[in-house]
Amino acid sequence: MNEPIERQAIISGAAQSQIGRRLYRSGLDLTIEASLRAIEDAGLTVDDIDGISTYPGSGGPFGGISGAELHDALRFSLNWRDGALETSGQLGAVHKAVLAVAAGLARHVLVFRTVVEGSGGPVRAGGGGGMGGGMPPTFQYLIPYGVTSAANWIACYAQRHMHEYGTTREQLGAIAINARTNAASNPQAIYTDPMTMDDYLGIRMISEPFGLYDCDVPCDGSTVVIVSHRDYAPDAPNGAVHVNAMGTALRGRPSWDQFDDLTTMAMRDSAASMWERTELKAADVDTAQLYDGFSWLAMAWIEALGFCGKGEGGPFVEGGARIAPDGELPLNTWGGQLSGGRLHGFGFLHEGVMQLRGTANVQIADCEVAAVGAGGGPESGCLLLTKEIR
Amino acid sequence: MSDGPPPRFISSHAEGEFYWTAGADGRLRIQRCGDCRRWIHPPGPVCPYCHSRELAPEAVAGTGTIATFTINHKEWIPGFEPPYAFALVELDEDPTIRIGTNIVGCAVDAVRIGMRVEVEFEENGEFFVPLFHPIESG
């Protein structure tokens, strides 16, 4: 295999802003806080940043701080900029930054995702007659039936997974409980009180088979990474994390309701495309930081990445020992979005970087390879990060 | 939902207008390619299989099977009173065509994957909204 182009890129810096449920700080304020920390973490100054990449940029159903706002606030001088929703999931912003650096369009790209959902995010439903007007056709055949949330759409997949493979609520609960246990060590996490299986099973239902604890917790916060050219690695004061491979594929229909297989989603394709670009195998992965916007999504990622066979995600996570920090696949060691907070994919990336640096709150011993996956439905992308060039 | 049908926020695109109105005569209609005869959903301006533009709505039997579902317990939209069942129904003519719909005519906890269902229409303003109820067994 010729060396994949993404190996030209490293993550030289990473940081987060304050994270919380109701901070009542502006998204731009949080983004600036995380940006300045990340730039310093990378051993750089504002003047060194010559690229910005963000998901999803301004507007759209997910809201977001635009790159232009940050650009103007910190007065970068940019050679390259990007931000948009139609990409390989939330991590598409990272994928594009990696490509820009590898192509020589920029040397140090600041990549960010900021959410301000804890203080009252964009109105998603009940807003009036405009619902669906600007959405892709697929939504126009869902929203009239009173299902406006990804909770409803993804619940349909979880239900089918249970039907075909015998997956249980208790198995989904193992993912939620693992996240909560890990969150207890994360000073930025939203929910840190211990959770029992009875707590999990007893909480109110949202969209069967999902109860409240299967759904991630909205919050405010900004996550920033600096993607730099590999030749900067020796100068990065806190170490460089290497991009070994990235997964960007979407081979099924780009649809929440018409995807060919109701027991997986686009992570099937992005995961496959990532493994096609590396000699590393699932067995080489020391920790997995996998999107748990809903508990079942993390299970779908575990299967898609080949940590177990298709349909075997339930038994794999059952009881939680295998996904615990001392298990064979430590999962979402920062608490995930279920307890750490809904940082919309970037919390997993941040944790993957911290694990490889050896500075995570719940640190995995000898962590050399981290798999990071973000997204659900037809939005999906992943990264294989390594401590050394592999 | 004692105050009439819920607010369905139908905002159809050009090719999909027929879907929400064609049920006035009690028949469900799906877009079909006049050349390769494949069914297409959601409807579009060109056949995704053979790129023909000979596309037209065509009546289907209106029967299918629940591929999956969720029972929604949250009031996402005022006027939709939980709990209610949302399902993806595979049409008998082509199981790769899935219709998102509400399951009516039975208790929400009776809804099952594999359940046989049949279309009915809810008159909702200018629209005839396809809903599905269980087919009586036996």
Coordinates of C-alpha atoms in Angstrom, one line a residue:
Chain A
M1 CA 0.0 0.0 0.0
N2 CA 1.3 3.5 -0.8
E3 CA 1.3 5.6 2.3
P4 CA -2.2 7.1 2.7
I5 CA -2.1 10.9 2.4
E6 CA -3.6 11.4 5.8
R7 CA -0.3 10.3 7.4
Q8 CA 1.1 13.7 6.4
A9 CA -1.0 15.2 9.2
I10 CA -0.8 15.2 12.9
I11 CA -2.8 16.6 15.7
S12 CA -0.5 19.0 17.4
G13 CA -2.9 20.6 19.9
A14 CA -6.2 20.0 21.5
A15 CA -8.3 21.8 24.1
Q16 CA -11.8 22.4 25.3
S17 CA -13.6 25.4 26.8
Q18 CA -15.6 25.3 30.0
I19 CA -18.4 22.7 29.5
G20 CA -21.7 22.9 31.3
R21 CA -25.4 22.7 31.0
R22 CA -26.4 26.3 31.4
L23 CA -23.3 28.5 31.0
Y24 CA -25.1 31.4 29.3
R25 CA -21.9 32.2 27.5
S26 CA -22.0 32.8 23.8
G27 CA -20.8 30.1 21.5
L28 CA -18.2 32.5 20.1
D29 CA -16.9 33.2 23.6
L30 CA -16.5 29.4 24.3
T31 CA -14.9 28.9 20.9
I32 CA -12.3 31.6 21.6
E33 CA -11.5 30.1 25.0
A34 CA -10.9 26.6 23.5
S35 CA -9.1 28.0 20.5
L36 CA -6.5 30.0 22.5
R37 CA -5.9 27.0 24.7
A38 CA -5.5 24.7 21.8
I39 CA -3.1 27.1 20.0
E40 CA -1.0 27.4 23.1
D41 CA -1.2 23.6 23.6
A42 CA 0.3 23.2 20.1
G43 CA 3.1 25.6 20.9
L44 CA 1.8 28.1 18.3
T45 CA 0.5 31.6 18.2
V46 CA -2.6 33.0 16.5
D47 CA -0.3 34.2 13.7
D48 CA 0.7 30.6 12.9
I49 CA -2.8 29.4 12.3
D50 CA -3.4 29.6 8.5
G51 CA -6.5 27.4 8.2
I52 CA -9.9 27.0 9.9
S53 CA -12.3 24.0 9.5
T54 CA -15.5 23.6 11.4
Y55 CA -18.6 21.5 11.5
P56 CA -21.2 22.5 10.4
G57 CA -20.5 26.2 10.0
S58 CA -23.2 28.7 10.4
G59 CA -26.9 28.0 10.0
G60 CA -28.6 24.7 9.4
P61 CA -30.5 22.5 11.8
F62 CA -27.5 21.8 14.1
G63 CA -26.6 25.4 14.7
G64 CA -23.0 26.4 15.1
I65 CA -20.5 29.1 15.3
S66 CA -19.2 30.0 11.9
G67 CA -15.5 30.0 11.0
A68 CA -15.9 33.5 9.9
E69 CA -17.0 34.6 13.3
L70 CA -13.9 33.1 14.9
H71 CA -11.7 34.4 12.0
D72 CA -12.8 37.9 12.6
A73 CA -12.7 37.6 16.4
L74 CA -9.0 36.5 16.5
R75 CA -8.0 38.1 13.2
F76 CA -6.4 35.1 11.6
S77 CA -4.6 35.4 8.3
L78 CA -5.9 32.3 6.5
N79 CA -4.7 30.4 3.5
W80 CA -7.6 28.0 3.6
R81 CA -11.1 27.7 5.2
D82 CA -14.0 25.3 5.3
G83 CA -17.2 24.6 7.1
A84 CA -20.3 22.7 6.0
L85 CA -22.8 20.1 6.9
E86 CA -22.5 17.8 3.9
T87 CA -19.4 15.9 4.8
S88 CA -18.3 12.7 6.5
G89 CA -20.2 13.4 9.7
Q90 CA -18.9 15.7 12.4
L91 CA -15.3 14.5 11.9
G92 CA -15.6 15.6 8.3
A93 CA -14.2 18.9 9.5
V94 CA -11.1 17.0 10.6
H95 CA -10.9 15.0 7.5
K96 CA -10.9 18.1 5.4
A97 CA -8.3 19.8 7.5
V98 CA -6.0 16.8 7.1
L99 CA -6.4 16.9 3.4
A100 CA -5.7 20.6 3.3
V101 CA -2.5 20.1 5.3
A102 CA -1.4 17.2 3.2
A103 CA -2.1 19.2 0.0
G104 CA 0.0 22.1 1.3
L105 CA -3.0 24.5 1.3
A106 CA -2.4 25.2 5.0
R107 CA 0.2 24.2 7.6
H108 CA -1.8 24.6 10.9
V109 CA -5.5 24.3 10.7
L110 CA -7.7 25.1 13.7
V111 CA -10.7 22.6 13.7
F112 CA -13.6 23.2 16.0
R113 CA -17.1 22.2 17.0
T114 CA -19.0 24.4 19.4
V115 CA -22.4 23.6 20.9
V116 CA -24.7 25.8 22.9
E117 CA -27.6 23.4 23.5
G118 CA -27.6 23.5 27.2
S119 CA -28.5 27.1 27.3
G120 CA -31.3 26.6 24.8
G121 CA -30.3 25.6 21.3
P122 CA -32.0 25.9 18.0
V123 CA -35.7 25.1 18.1
R124 CA -36.2 21.7 16.6
A125 CA -39.9 21.2 16.7
G126 CA -43.2 22.9 17.1
G127 CA -42.0 26.0 15.6
G128 CA -44.7 26.4 13.0
G129 CA -45.5 25.8 9.4
G130 CA -42.0 26.0 8.1
M131 CA -41.0 22.6 9.3
G132 CA -39.4 20.6 6.6
G133 CA -39.3 23.4 4.1
G134 CA -35.6 23.5 3.8
M135 CA -34.9 19.9 4.5
P136 CA -34.0 17.1 2.2
P137 CA -36.9 15.1 0.9
T138 CA -36.3 12.3 3.3
F139 CA -37.3 14.4 6.2
Q140 CA -40.5 15.5 4.5
Y141 CA -41.7 12.0 4.7
L142 CA -40.9 11.6 8.4
I143 CA -41.7 14.9 10.1
P144 CA -45.4 14.8 9.2
Y145 CA -45.7 11.7 11.5
G146 CA -44.6 13.5 14.6
V147 CA -41.0 12.2 14.6
T148 CA -38.7 15.2 14.5
S149 CA -35.8 13.9 16.6
A150 CA -32.9 11.6 15.8
A151 CA -34.1 9.8 18.9
N152 CA -37.1 8.5 17.0
W153 CA -35.2 7.6 13.8
I154 CA -32.4 5.8 15.6
A155 CA -34.8 4.1 17.9
C156 CA -36.2 2.3 14.8
Y157 CA -32.8 0.9 14.1
A158 CA -32.2 -0.2 17.7
Q159 CA -35.6 -1.9 17.7
R160 CA -34.7 -3.8 14.5
H161 CA -31.3 -4.7 16.0
M162 CA -33.1 -6.1 19.0
H163 CA -35.5 -8.0 16.8
E164 CA -32.9 -9.6 14.6
Y165 CA -30.1 -10.3 17.2
G166 CA -31.9 -10.5 20.5
T167 CA -30.1 -7.3 21.8
T168 CA -31.6 -6.3 25.2
R169 CA -32.2 -3.1 27.0
E170 CA -29.8 -4.3 29.7
Q171 CA -27.0 -4.5 27.0
L172 CA -27.7 -1.0 25.9
G173 CA -27.7 -0.1 29.6
A174 CA -24.1 -1.4 29.9
I175 CA -23.0 1.3 27.5
A176 CA -24.8 4.0 29.5
I177 CA -23.5 2.8 32.8
N178 CA -19.9 2.5 31.6
A179 CA -20.2 6.1 30.4
R180 CA -21.5 7.3 33.7
T181 CA -18.8 5.4 35.6
N182 CA -16.1 7.0 33.5
A183 CA -17.7 10.5 33.7
A184 CA -17.1 10.4 37.5
S185 CA -13.4 11.1 36.9
N186 CA -14.0 13.8 34.3
P187 CA -14.2 17.2 36.1
Q188 CA -16.0 18.7 33.0
A189 CA -18.6 15.9 32.8
I190 CA -22.3 16.8 33.1
Y191 CA -23.6 13.7 34.9
T192 CA -21.3 12.1 37.4
D193 CA -23.7 10.5 40.0
P194 CA -23.4 6.7 40.0
M195 CA -26.0 4.9 37.8
T196 CA -27.3 1.4 38.5
M197 CA -29.0 -0.9 36.1
D198 CA -32.2 -0.3 38.0
D199 CA -31.8 3.4 37.6
Y200 CA -31.3 2.9 33.9
L201 CA -34.2 0.5 33.4
G202 CA -36.5 2.6 35.6
I203 CA -36.1 6.0 34.0
R204 CA -38.9 7.3 31.7
M205 CA -39.1 6.2 28.1
I206 CA -38.4 8.7 25.3
S207 CA -38.8 6.7 22.1
E208 CA -38.9 3.0 22.7
P209 CA -36.5 1.2 23.1
F210 CA -34.7 4.4 24.2
G211 CA -35.3 5.8 27.7
L212 CA -33.8 9.0 28.9
Y213 CA -30.5 7.5 29.8
D214 CA -30.1 6.2 26.2
C215 CA -30.0 9.8 25.0
D216 CA -27.1 12.1 25.3
V217 CA -27.2 15.2 27.4
P218 CA -27.3 18.6 25.8
C219 CA -24.6 21.0 27.0
D220 CA -22.6 24.1 26.1
G221 CA -19.0 23.7 25.1
S222 CA -16.3 24.0 22.5
T223 CA -13.7 21.5 21.4
V224 CA -10.7 22.5 19.3
V225 CA -7.9 20.5 17.7
I226 CA -5.0 21.8 15.7
V227 CA -4.2 19.8 12.6
S228 CA -0.6 20.4 11.5
H229 CA 1.8 19.0 9.0
R230 CA 3.7 16.0 10.2
D231 CA 7.1 17.8 10.0
Y232 CA 5.9 19.9 12.9
A233 CA 5.8 16.9 15.1
P234 CA 9.2 17.3 16.8
D235 CA 8.2 20.9 17.7
A236 CA 4.9 20.2 19.3
P237 CA 5.5 20.7 23.0
N238 CA 2.8 18.3 24.2
G239 CA 3.5 15.7 21.6
A240 CA 2.0 14.9 18.2
V241 CA -0.8 12.4 17.6
H242 CA -0.6 10.8 14.2
V243 CA -3.4 10.3 11.8
N244 CA -3.0 6.7 10.6
A245 CA -6.2 6.4 8.6
M246 CA -9.5 8.1 8.1
G247 CA -12.8 6.7 7.1
T248 CA -15.1 8.8 5.0
A249 CA -17.3 6.5 2.9
L250 CA -21.0 6.4 2.4
R251 CA -21.9 3.6 0.1
G252 CA -25.6 3.2 1.1
R253 CA -28.4 5.7 0.5
P254 CA -27.9 9.0 2.3
S255 CA -31.1 8.6 4.1
W256 CA -32.4 8.1 7.7
D257 CA -35.3 5.9 6.6
Q258 CA -34.2 4.2 3.3
F259 CA -30.7 2.9 4.2
D260 CA -30.4 -0.7 3.0
D261 CA -29.7 -2.3 6.4
L262 CA -31.9 -1.4 9.4
T263 CA -29.4 -2.9 11.8
T264 CA -26.5 -0.6 11.0
M265 CA -26.0 2.9 9.6
A266 CA -23.3 4.8 7.7
M267 CA -20.6 3.8 10.2
R268 CA -20.6 0.5 8.4
D269 CA -19.2 2.2 5.3
S270 CA -16.9 4.8 7.0
A271 CA -15.4 2.1 9.2
A272 CA -14.8 -0.2 6.2
S273 CA -13.1 2.6 4.2
M274 CA -10.8 3.3 7.2
W275 CA -9.6 -0.2 7.5
E276 CA -9.0 -0.3 3.7
R277 CA -6.4 2.4 4.3
T278 CA -4.2 0.9 7.0
E279 CA -2.3 -2.3 7.9
L280 CA -3.6 -2.0 11.5
K281 CA -6.4 -4.2 12.6
A282 CA -9.2 -3.9 15.1
A283 CA -7.2 -6.0 17.5
D284 CA -4.5 -3.3 17.5
V285 CA -6.8 -0.7 19.0
D286 CA -6.2 0.2 22.6
T287 CA -9.2 2.4 23.2
A288 CA -12.4 3.3 21.2
Q289 CA -14.1 6.6 21.5
L290 CA -17.3 6.0 19.7
Y291 CA -20.3 8.3 19.2
D292 CA -23.1 7.6 21.7
G293 CA -25.6 10.3 20.9
F294 CA -27.8 7.3 21.6
S295 CA -26.5 4.2 23.5
W296 CA -27.2 1.9 20.5
L297 CA -25.0 4.0 18.2
A298 CA -21.9 3.1 20.2
M299 CA -22.9 -0.6 19.8
A300 CA -23.4 0.0 16.0
W301 CA -19.9 1.5 15.9
I302 CA -18.4 -1.4 17.8
E303 CA -19.8 -3.8 15.2
A304 CA -19.0 -1.6 12.2
L305 CA -15.3 -1.3 13.3
G306 CA -15.1 -5.1 13.7
F307 CA -14.5 -5.3 17.5
C308 CA -17.0 -8.1 17.3
G309 CA -19.1 -9.7 14.7
K310 CA -22.2 -8.1 13.2
G311 CA -25.1 -8.5 15.5
E312 CA -22.8 -9.5 18.4
G313 CA -22.6 -6.0 19.9
G314 CA -25.1 -6.9 22.7
P315 CA -23.2 -9.9 24.1
F316 CA -19.9 -7.9 23.6
V317 CA -20.9 -5.1 25.9
E318 CA -23.1 -7.1 28.3
G319 CA -22.1 -6.7 31.9
G320 CA -19.7 -3.9 30.9
A321 CA -16.4 -5.6 31.8
R322 CA -15.1 -5.7 28.2
I323 CA -15.7 -2.0 27.6
A324 CA -14.4 -0.8 31.0
P325 CA -11.1 1.0 31.3
D326 CA -9.4 -2.3 32.3
G327 CA -11.2 -4.3 29.7
E328 CA -10.2 -5.4 26.2
L329 CA -11.8 -2.4 24.6
P330 CA -12.0 0.6 26.9
L331 CA -14.9 2.7 25.6
N332 CA -15.7 6.3 26.0
T333 CA -13.4 6.9 28.9
W334 CA -14.4 10.5 29.3
G335 CA -18.0 9.6 29.9
G336 CA -19.2 9.9 26.3
Q337 CA -22.0 12.1 25.3
L338 CA -24.4 10.1 27.5
S339 CA -22.8 11.5 30.6
G340 CA -19.9 13.7 29.6
G341 CA -22.0 16.0 27.4
R342 CA -23.2 16.3 23.9
L343 CA -20.1 17.8 22.3
H344 CA -21.4 16.5 19.0
G345 CA -18.6 14.1 18.1
F346 CA -15.6 16.2 19.1
G347 CA -15.5 15.0 22.8
F348 CA -14.5 11.6 21.5
L349 CA -11.7 13.1 19.4
H350 CA -10.4 15.2 22.3
E351 CA -10.4 12.1 24.5
G352 CA -8.6 10.0 21.8
V353 CA -5.8 12.6 21.7
M354 CA -5.6 12.7 25.5
Q355 CA -5.3 8.9 25.7
L356 CA -2.5 8.8 23.2
R357 CA -0.7 11.6 25.0
G358 CA -1.1 9.7 28.3
T359 CA -2.9 12.6 30.0
A360 CA -6.5 11.3 30.1
N361 CA -8.5 11.4 33.4
V362 CA -9.1 7.7 33.1
Q363 CA -5.8 6.8 31.5
I364 CA -5.5 3.5 29.6
A365 CA -2.1 1.9 30.1
D366 CA 0.3 1.8 27.1
C367 CA -2.2 3.4 24.8
E368 CA -0.8 3.4 21.3
V369 CA -3.8 3.2 19.0
A370 CA -7.2 4.9 19.4
A371 CA -10.2 4.6 17.1
V372 CA -12.5 7.6 17.0
G373 CA -15.9 7.4 15.4
A374 CA -18.6 10.0 15.1
G375 CA -22.1 10.2 13.7
G376 CA -25.2 8.3 13.2
G377 CA -27.8 7.8 10.4
P378 CA -26.2 8.8 7.1
E379 CA -23.7 11.1 8.8
S380 CA -20.5 9.2 9.7
G381 CA -16.8 9.3 9.8
C382 CA -13.9 7.9 11.7
L383 CA -10.2 8.3 12.5
L384 CA -7.5 5.9 13.5
L385 CA -5.0 7.8 15.7
T386 CA -1.6 6.6 16.8
K387 CA 1.0 7.7 19.2
E388 CA 3.8 7.0 16.8
I389 CA 4.0 6.9 13.0
R390 CA 2.6 3.4 12.2
Chain B
M1 CA -56.2 14.2 19.6
S2 CA -59.7 15.3 20.3
D3 CA -59.3 18.6 18.4
G4 CA -58.9 17.0 15.0
P5 CA -55.8 15.7 13.2
P6 CA -52.4 16.8 14.5
P7 CA -50.4 19.4 12.7
R8 CA -48.4 17.4 10.2
F9 CA -46.2 20.1 8.8
I10 CA -46.4 18.7 5.3
S11 CA -44.1 20.7 3.0
S12 CA -43.7 18.7 -0.1
H13 CA -41.2 19.2 -2.8
A14 CA -42.2 19.4 -6.4
E15 CA -42.0 15.7 -7.3
G16 CA -43.7 14.7 -4.0
E17 CA -46.8 16.7 -4.1
F18 CA -48.9 13.7 -5.3
Y19 CA -48.0 11.6 -2.3
W20 CA -49.9 13.8 0.1
T21 CA -53.0 14.3 -2.1
A22 CA -53.4 11.2 -4.2
G23 CA -55.1 9.3 -1.4
A24 CA -58.4 11.2 -2.0
D25 CA -59.8 8.1 -3.7
G26 CA -58.4 5.8 -1.0
R27 CA -55.4 4.5 -3.0
L28 CA -51.8 4.9 -2.0
R29 CA -49.6 6.0 -4.9
I30 CA -45.9 5.6 -5.3
Q31 CA -43.6 6.9 -8.0
R32 CA -42.7 4.3 -10.6
C33 CA -40.3 4.3 -13.6
G34 CA -42.1 3.8 -16.9
D35 CA -39.0 2.2 -18.5
C36 CA -37.4 -0.1 -15.9
R37 CA -40.6 -0.4 -13.8
R38 CA -38.8 0.1 -10.5
W39 CA -40.6 1.8 -7.6
I40 CA -38.9 5.0 -6.3
H41 CA -39.3 6.6 -2.9
P42 CA -39.0 9.4 -2.0
P43 CA -40.0 10.5 -5.5
G44 CA -37.5 12.4 -7.6
P45 CA -37.1 14.0 -11.0
V46 CA -35.2 11.0 -12.5
C47 CA -35.1 7.3 -12.0
P48 CA -32.1 6.5 -9.9
Y49 CA -31.7 3.1 -11.6
C50 CA -32.0 3.8 -15.3
H51 CA -32.1 7.6 -15.3
S52 CA -35.3 7.6 -17.3
R53 CA -37.6 10.6 -16.8
E54 CA -40.7 8.6 -17.6
L55 CA -41.9 8.7 -14.1
A56 CA -45.4 8.7 -12.8
P57 CA -47.4 7.9 -9.6
E58 CA -48.9 4.5 -9.7
A59 CA -51.4 2.9 -7.3
V60 CA -50.1 0.1 -5.1
A61 CA -52.1 -2.4 -3.1
G62 CA -51.5 -0.4 0.1
T63 CA -50.4 -3.4 2.1
G64 CA -47.1 -4.1 3.7
T65 CA -45.1 -5.3 6.7
I66 CA -43.7 -3.4 9.6
A67 CA -40.0 -3.4 9.2
T68 CA -39.3 -1.6 12.5
F69 CA -41.0 1.0 14.7
T70 CA -40.7 3.1 17.8
I71 CA -43.2 4.1 20.4
N72 CA -42.8 7.8 20.9
H73 CA -43.4 9.0 24.5
K74 CA -42.4 12.6 24.2
E75 CA -44.4 15.6 22.9
W76 CA -42.0 16.8 20.2
I77 CA -44.8 18.7 18.4
P78 CA -47.8 20.1 20.3
G79 CA -50.9 18.4 19.0
F80 CA -49.2 15.0 18.7
E81 CA -50.3 13.4 21.9
P82 CA -47.9 10.6 23.1
P83 CA -47.6 7.7 23.2
Y84 CA -47.9 7.1 19.5
A85 CA -46.4 4.6 17.1
F86 CA -44.1 5.5 14.3
A87 CA -43.1 2.7 11.9
L88 CA -41.3 2.0 8.7
V89 CA -43.5 -0.2 6.5
E90 CA -42.1 -2.2 3.7
L91 CA -44.5 -2.2 0.8
D92 CA -45.5 -5.6 -0.7
E93 CA -44.7 -4.4 -4.2
D94 CA -41.0 -3.8 -3.3
P95 CA -39.6 -4.3 0.2
T96 CA -36.8 -1.8 -0.5
I97 CA -39.5 0.9 -0.5
R98 CA -40.2 1.9 3.1
I99 CA -43.0 4.2 4.1
G100 CA -42.6 6.2 7.3
T101 CA -46.0 6.3 9.0
N102 CA -48.0 6.2 12.2
I103 CA -49.6 2.9 13.1
V104 CA -53.3 3.4 14.1
G105 CA -56.2 1.2 14.9
C106 CA -54.5 -0.8 17.6
A107 CA -52.9 -0.2 21.0
V108 CA -49.3 1.1 20.7
D109 CA -48.0 -1.9 22.7
A110 CA -49.5 -4.3 20.2
V111 CA -47.3 -3.0 17.4
R112 CA -44.7 -5.6 16.3
I113 CA -42.0 -6.0 13.7
G114 CA -43.4 -8.3 11.0
M115 CA -47.0 -7.2 11.6
R116 CA -49.1 -7.0 8.4
V117 CA -50.6 -3.6 7.8
E118 CA -52.8 -1.7 5.4
V119 CA -53.1 1.9 4.4
E120 CA -55.8 4.3 5.4
F121 CA -56.0 8.0 4.9
E122 CA -56.4 10.8 7.3
E123 CA -58.0 13.9 5.7
N124 CA -55.9 16.8 7.1
G125 CA -56.6 20.1 5.5
E126 CA -55.8 19.8 1.8
F127 CA -53.9 16.5 2.3
F128 CA -54.8 12.8 2.6
V129 CA -52.1 11.5 4.9
P130 CA -51.2 7.8 4.5
L131 CA -51.5 6.0 7.9
F132 CA -51.4 2.2 8.4
H133 CA -53.5 -0.1 10.6
P134 CA -53.1 -3.8 11.3
I135 CA -54.7 -6.2 8.9
E136 CA -57.1 -8.3 10.8
S137 CA -55.7 -11.8 11.0
G138 CA -57.7 -15.0 10.4

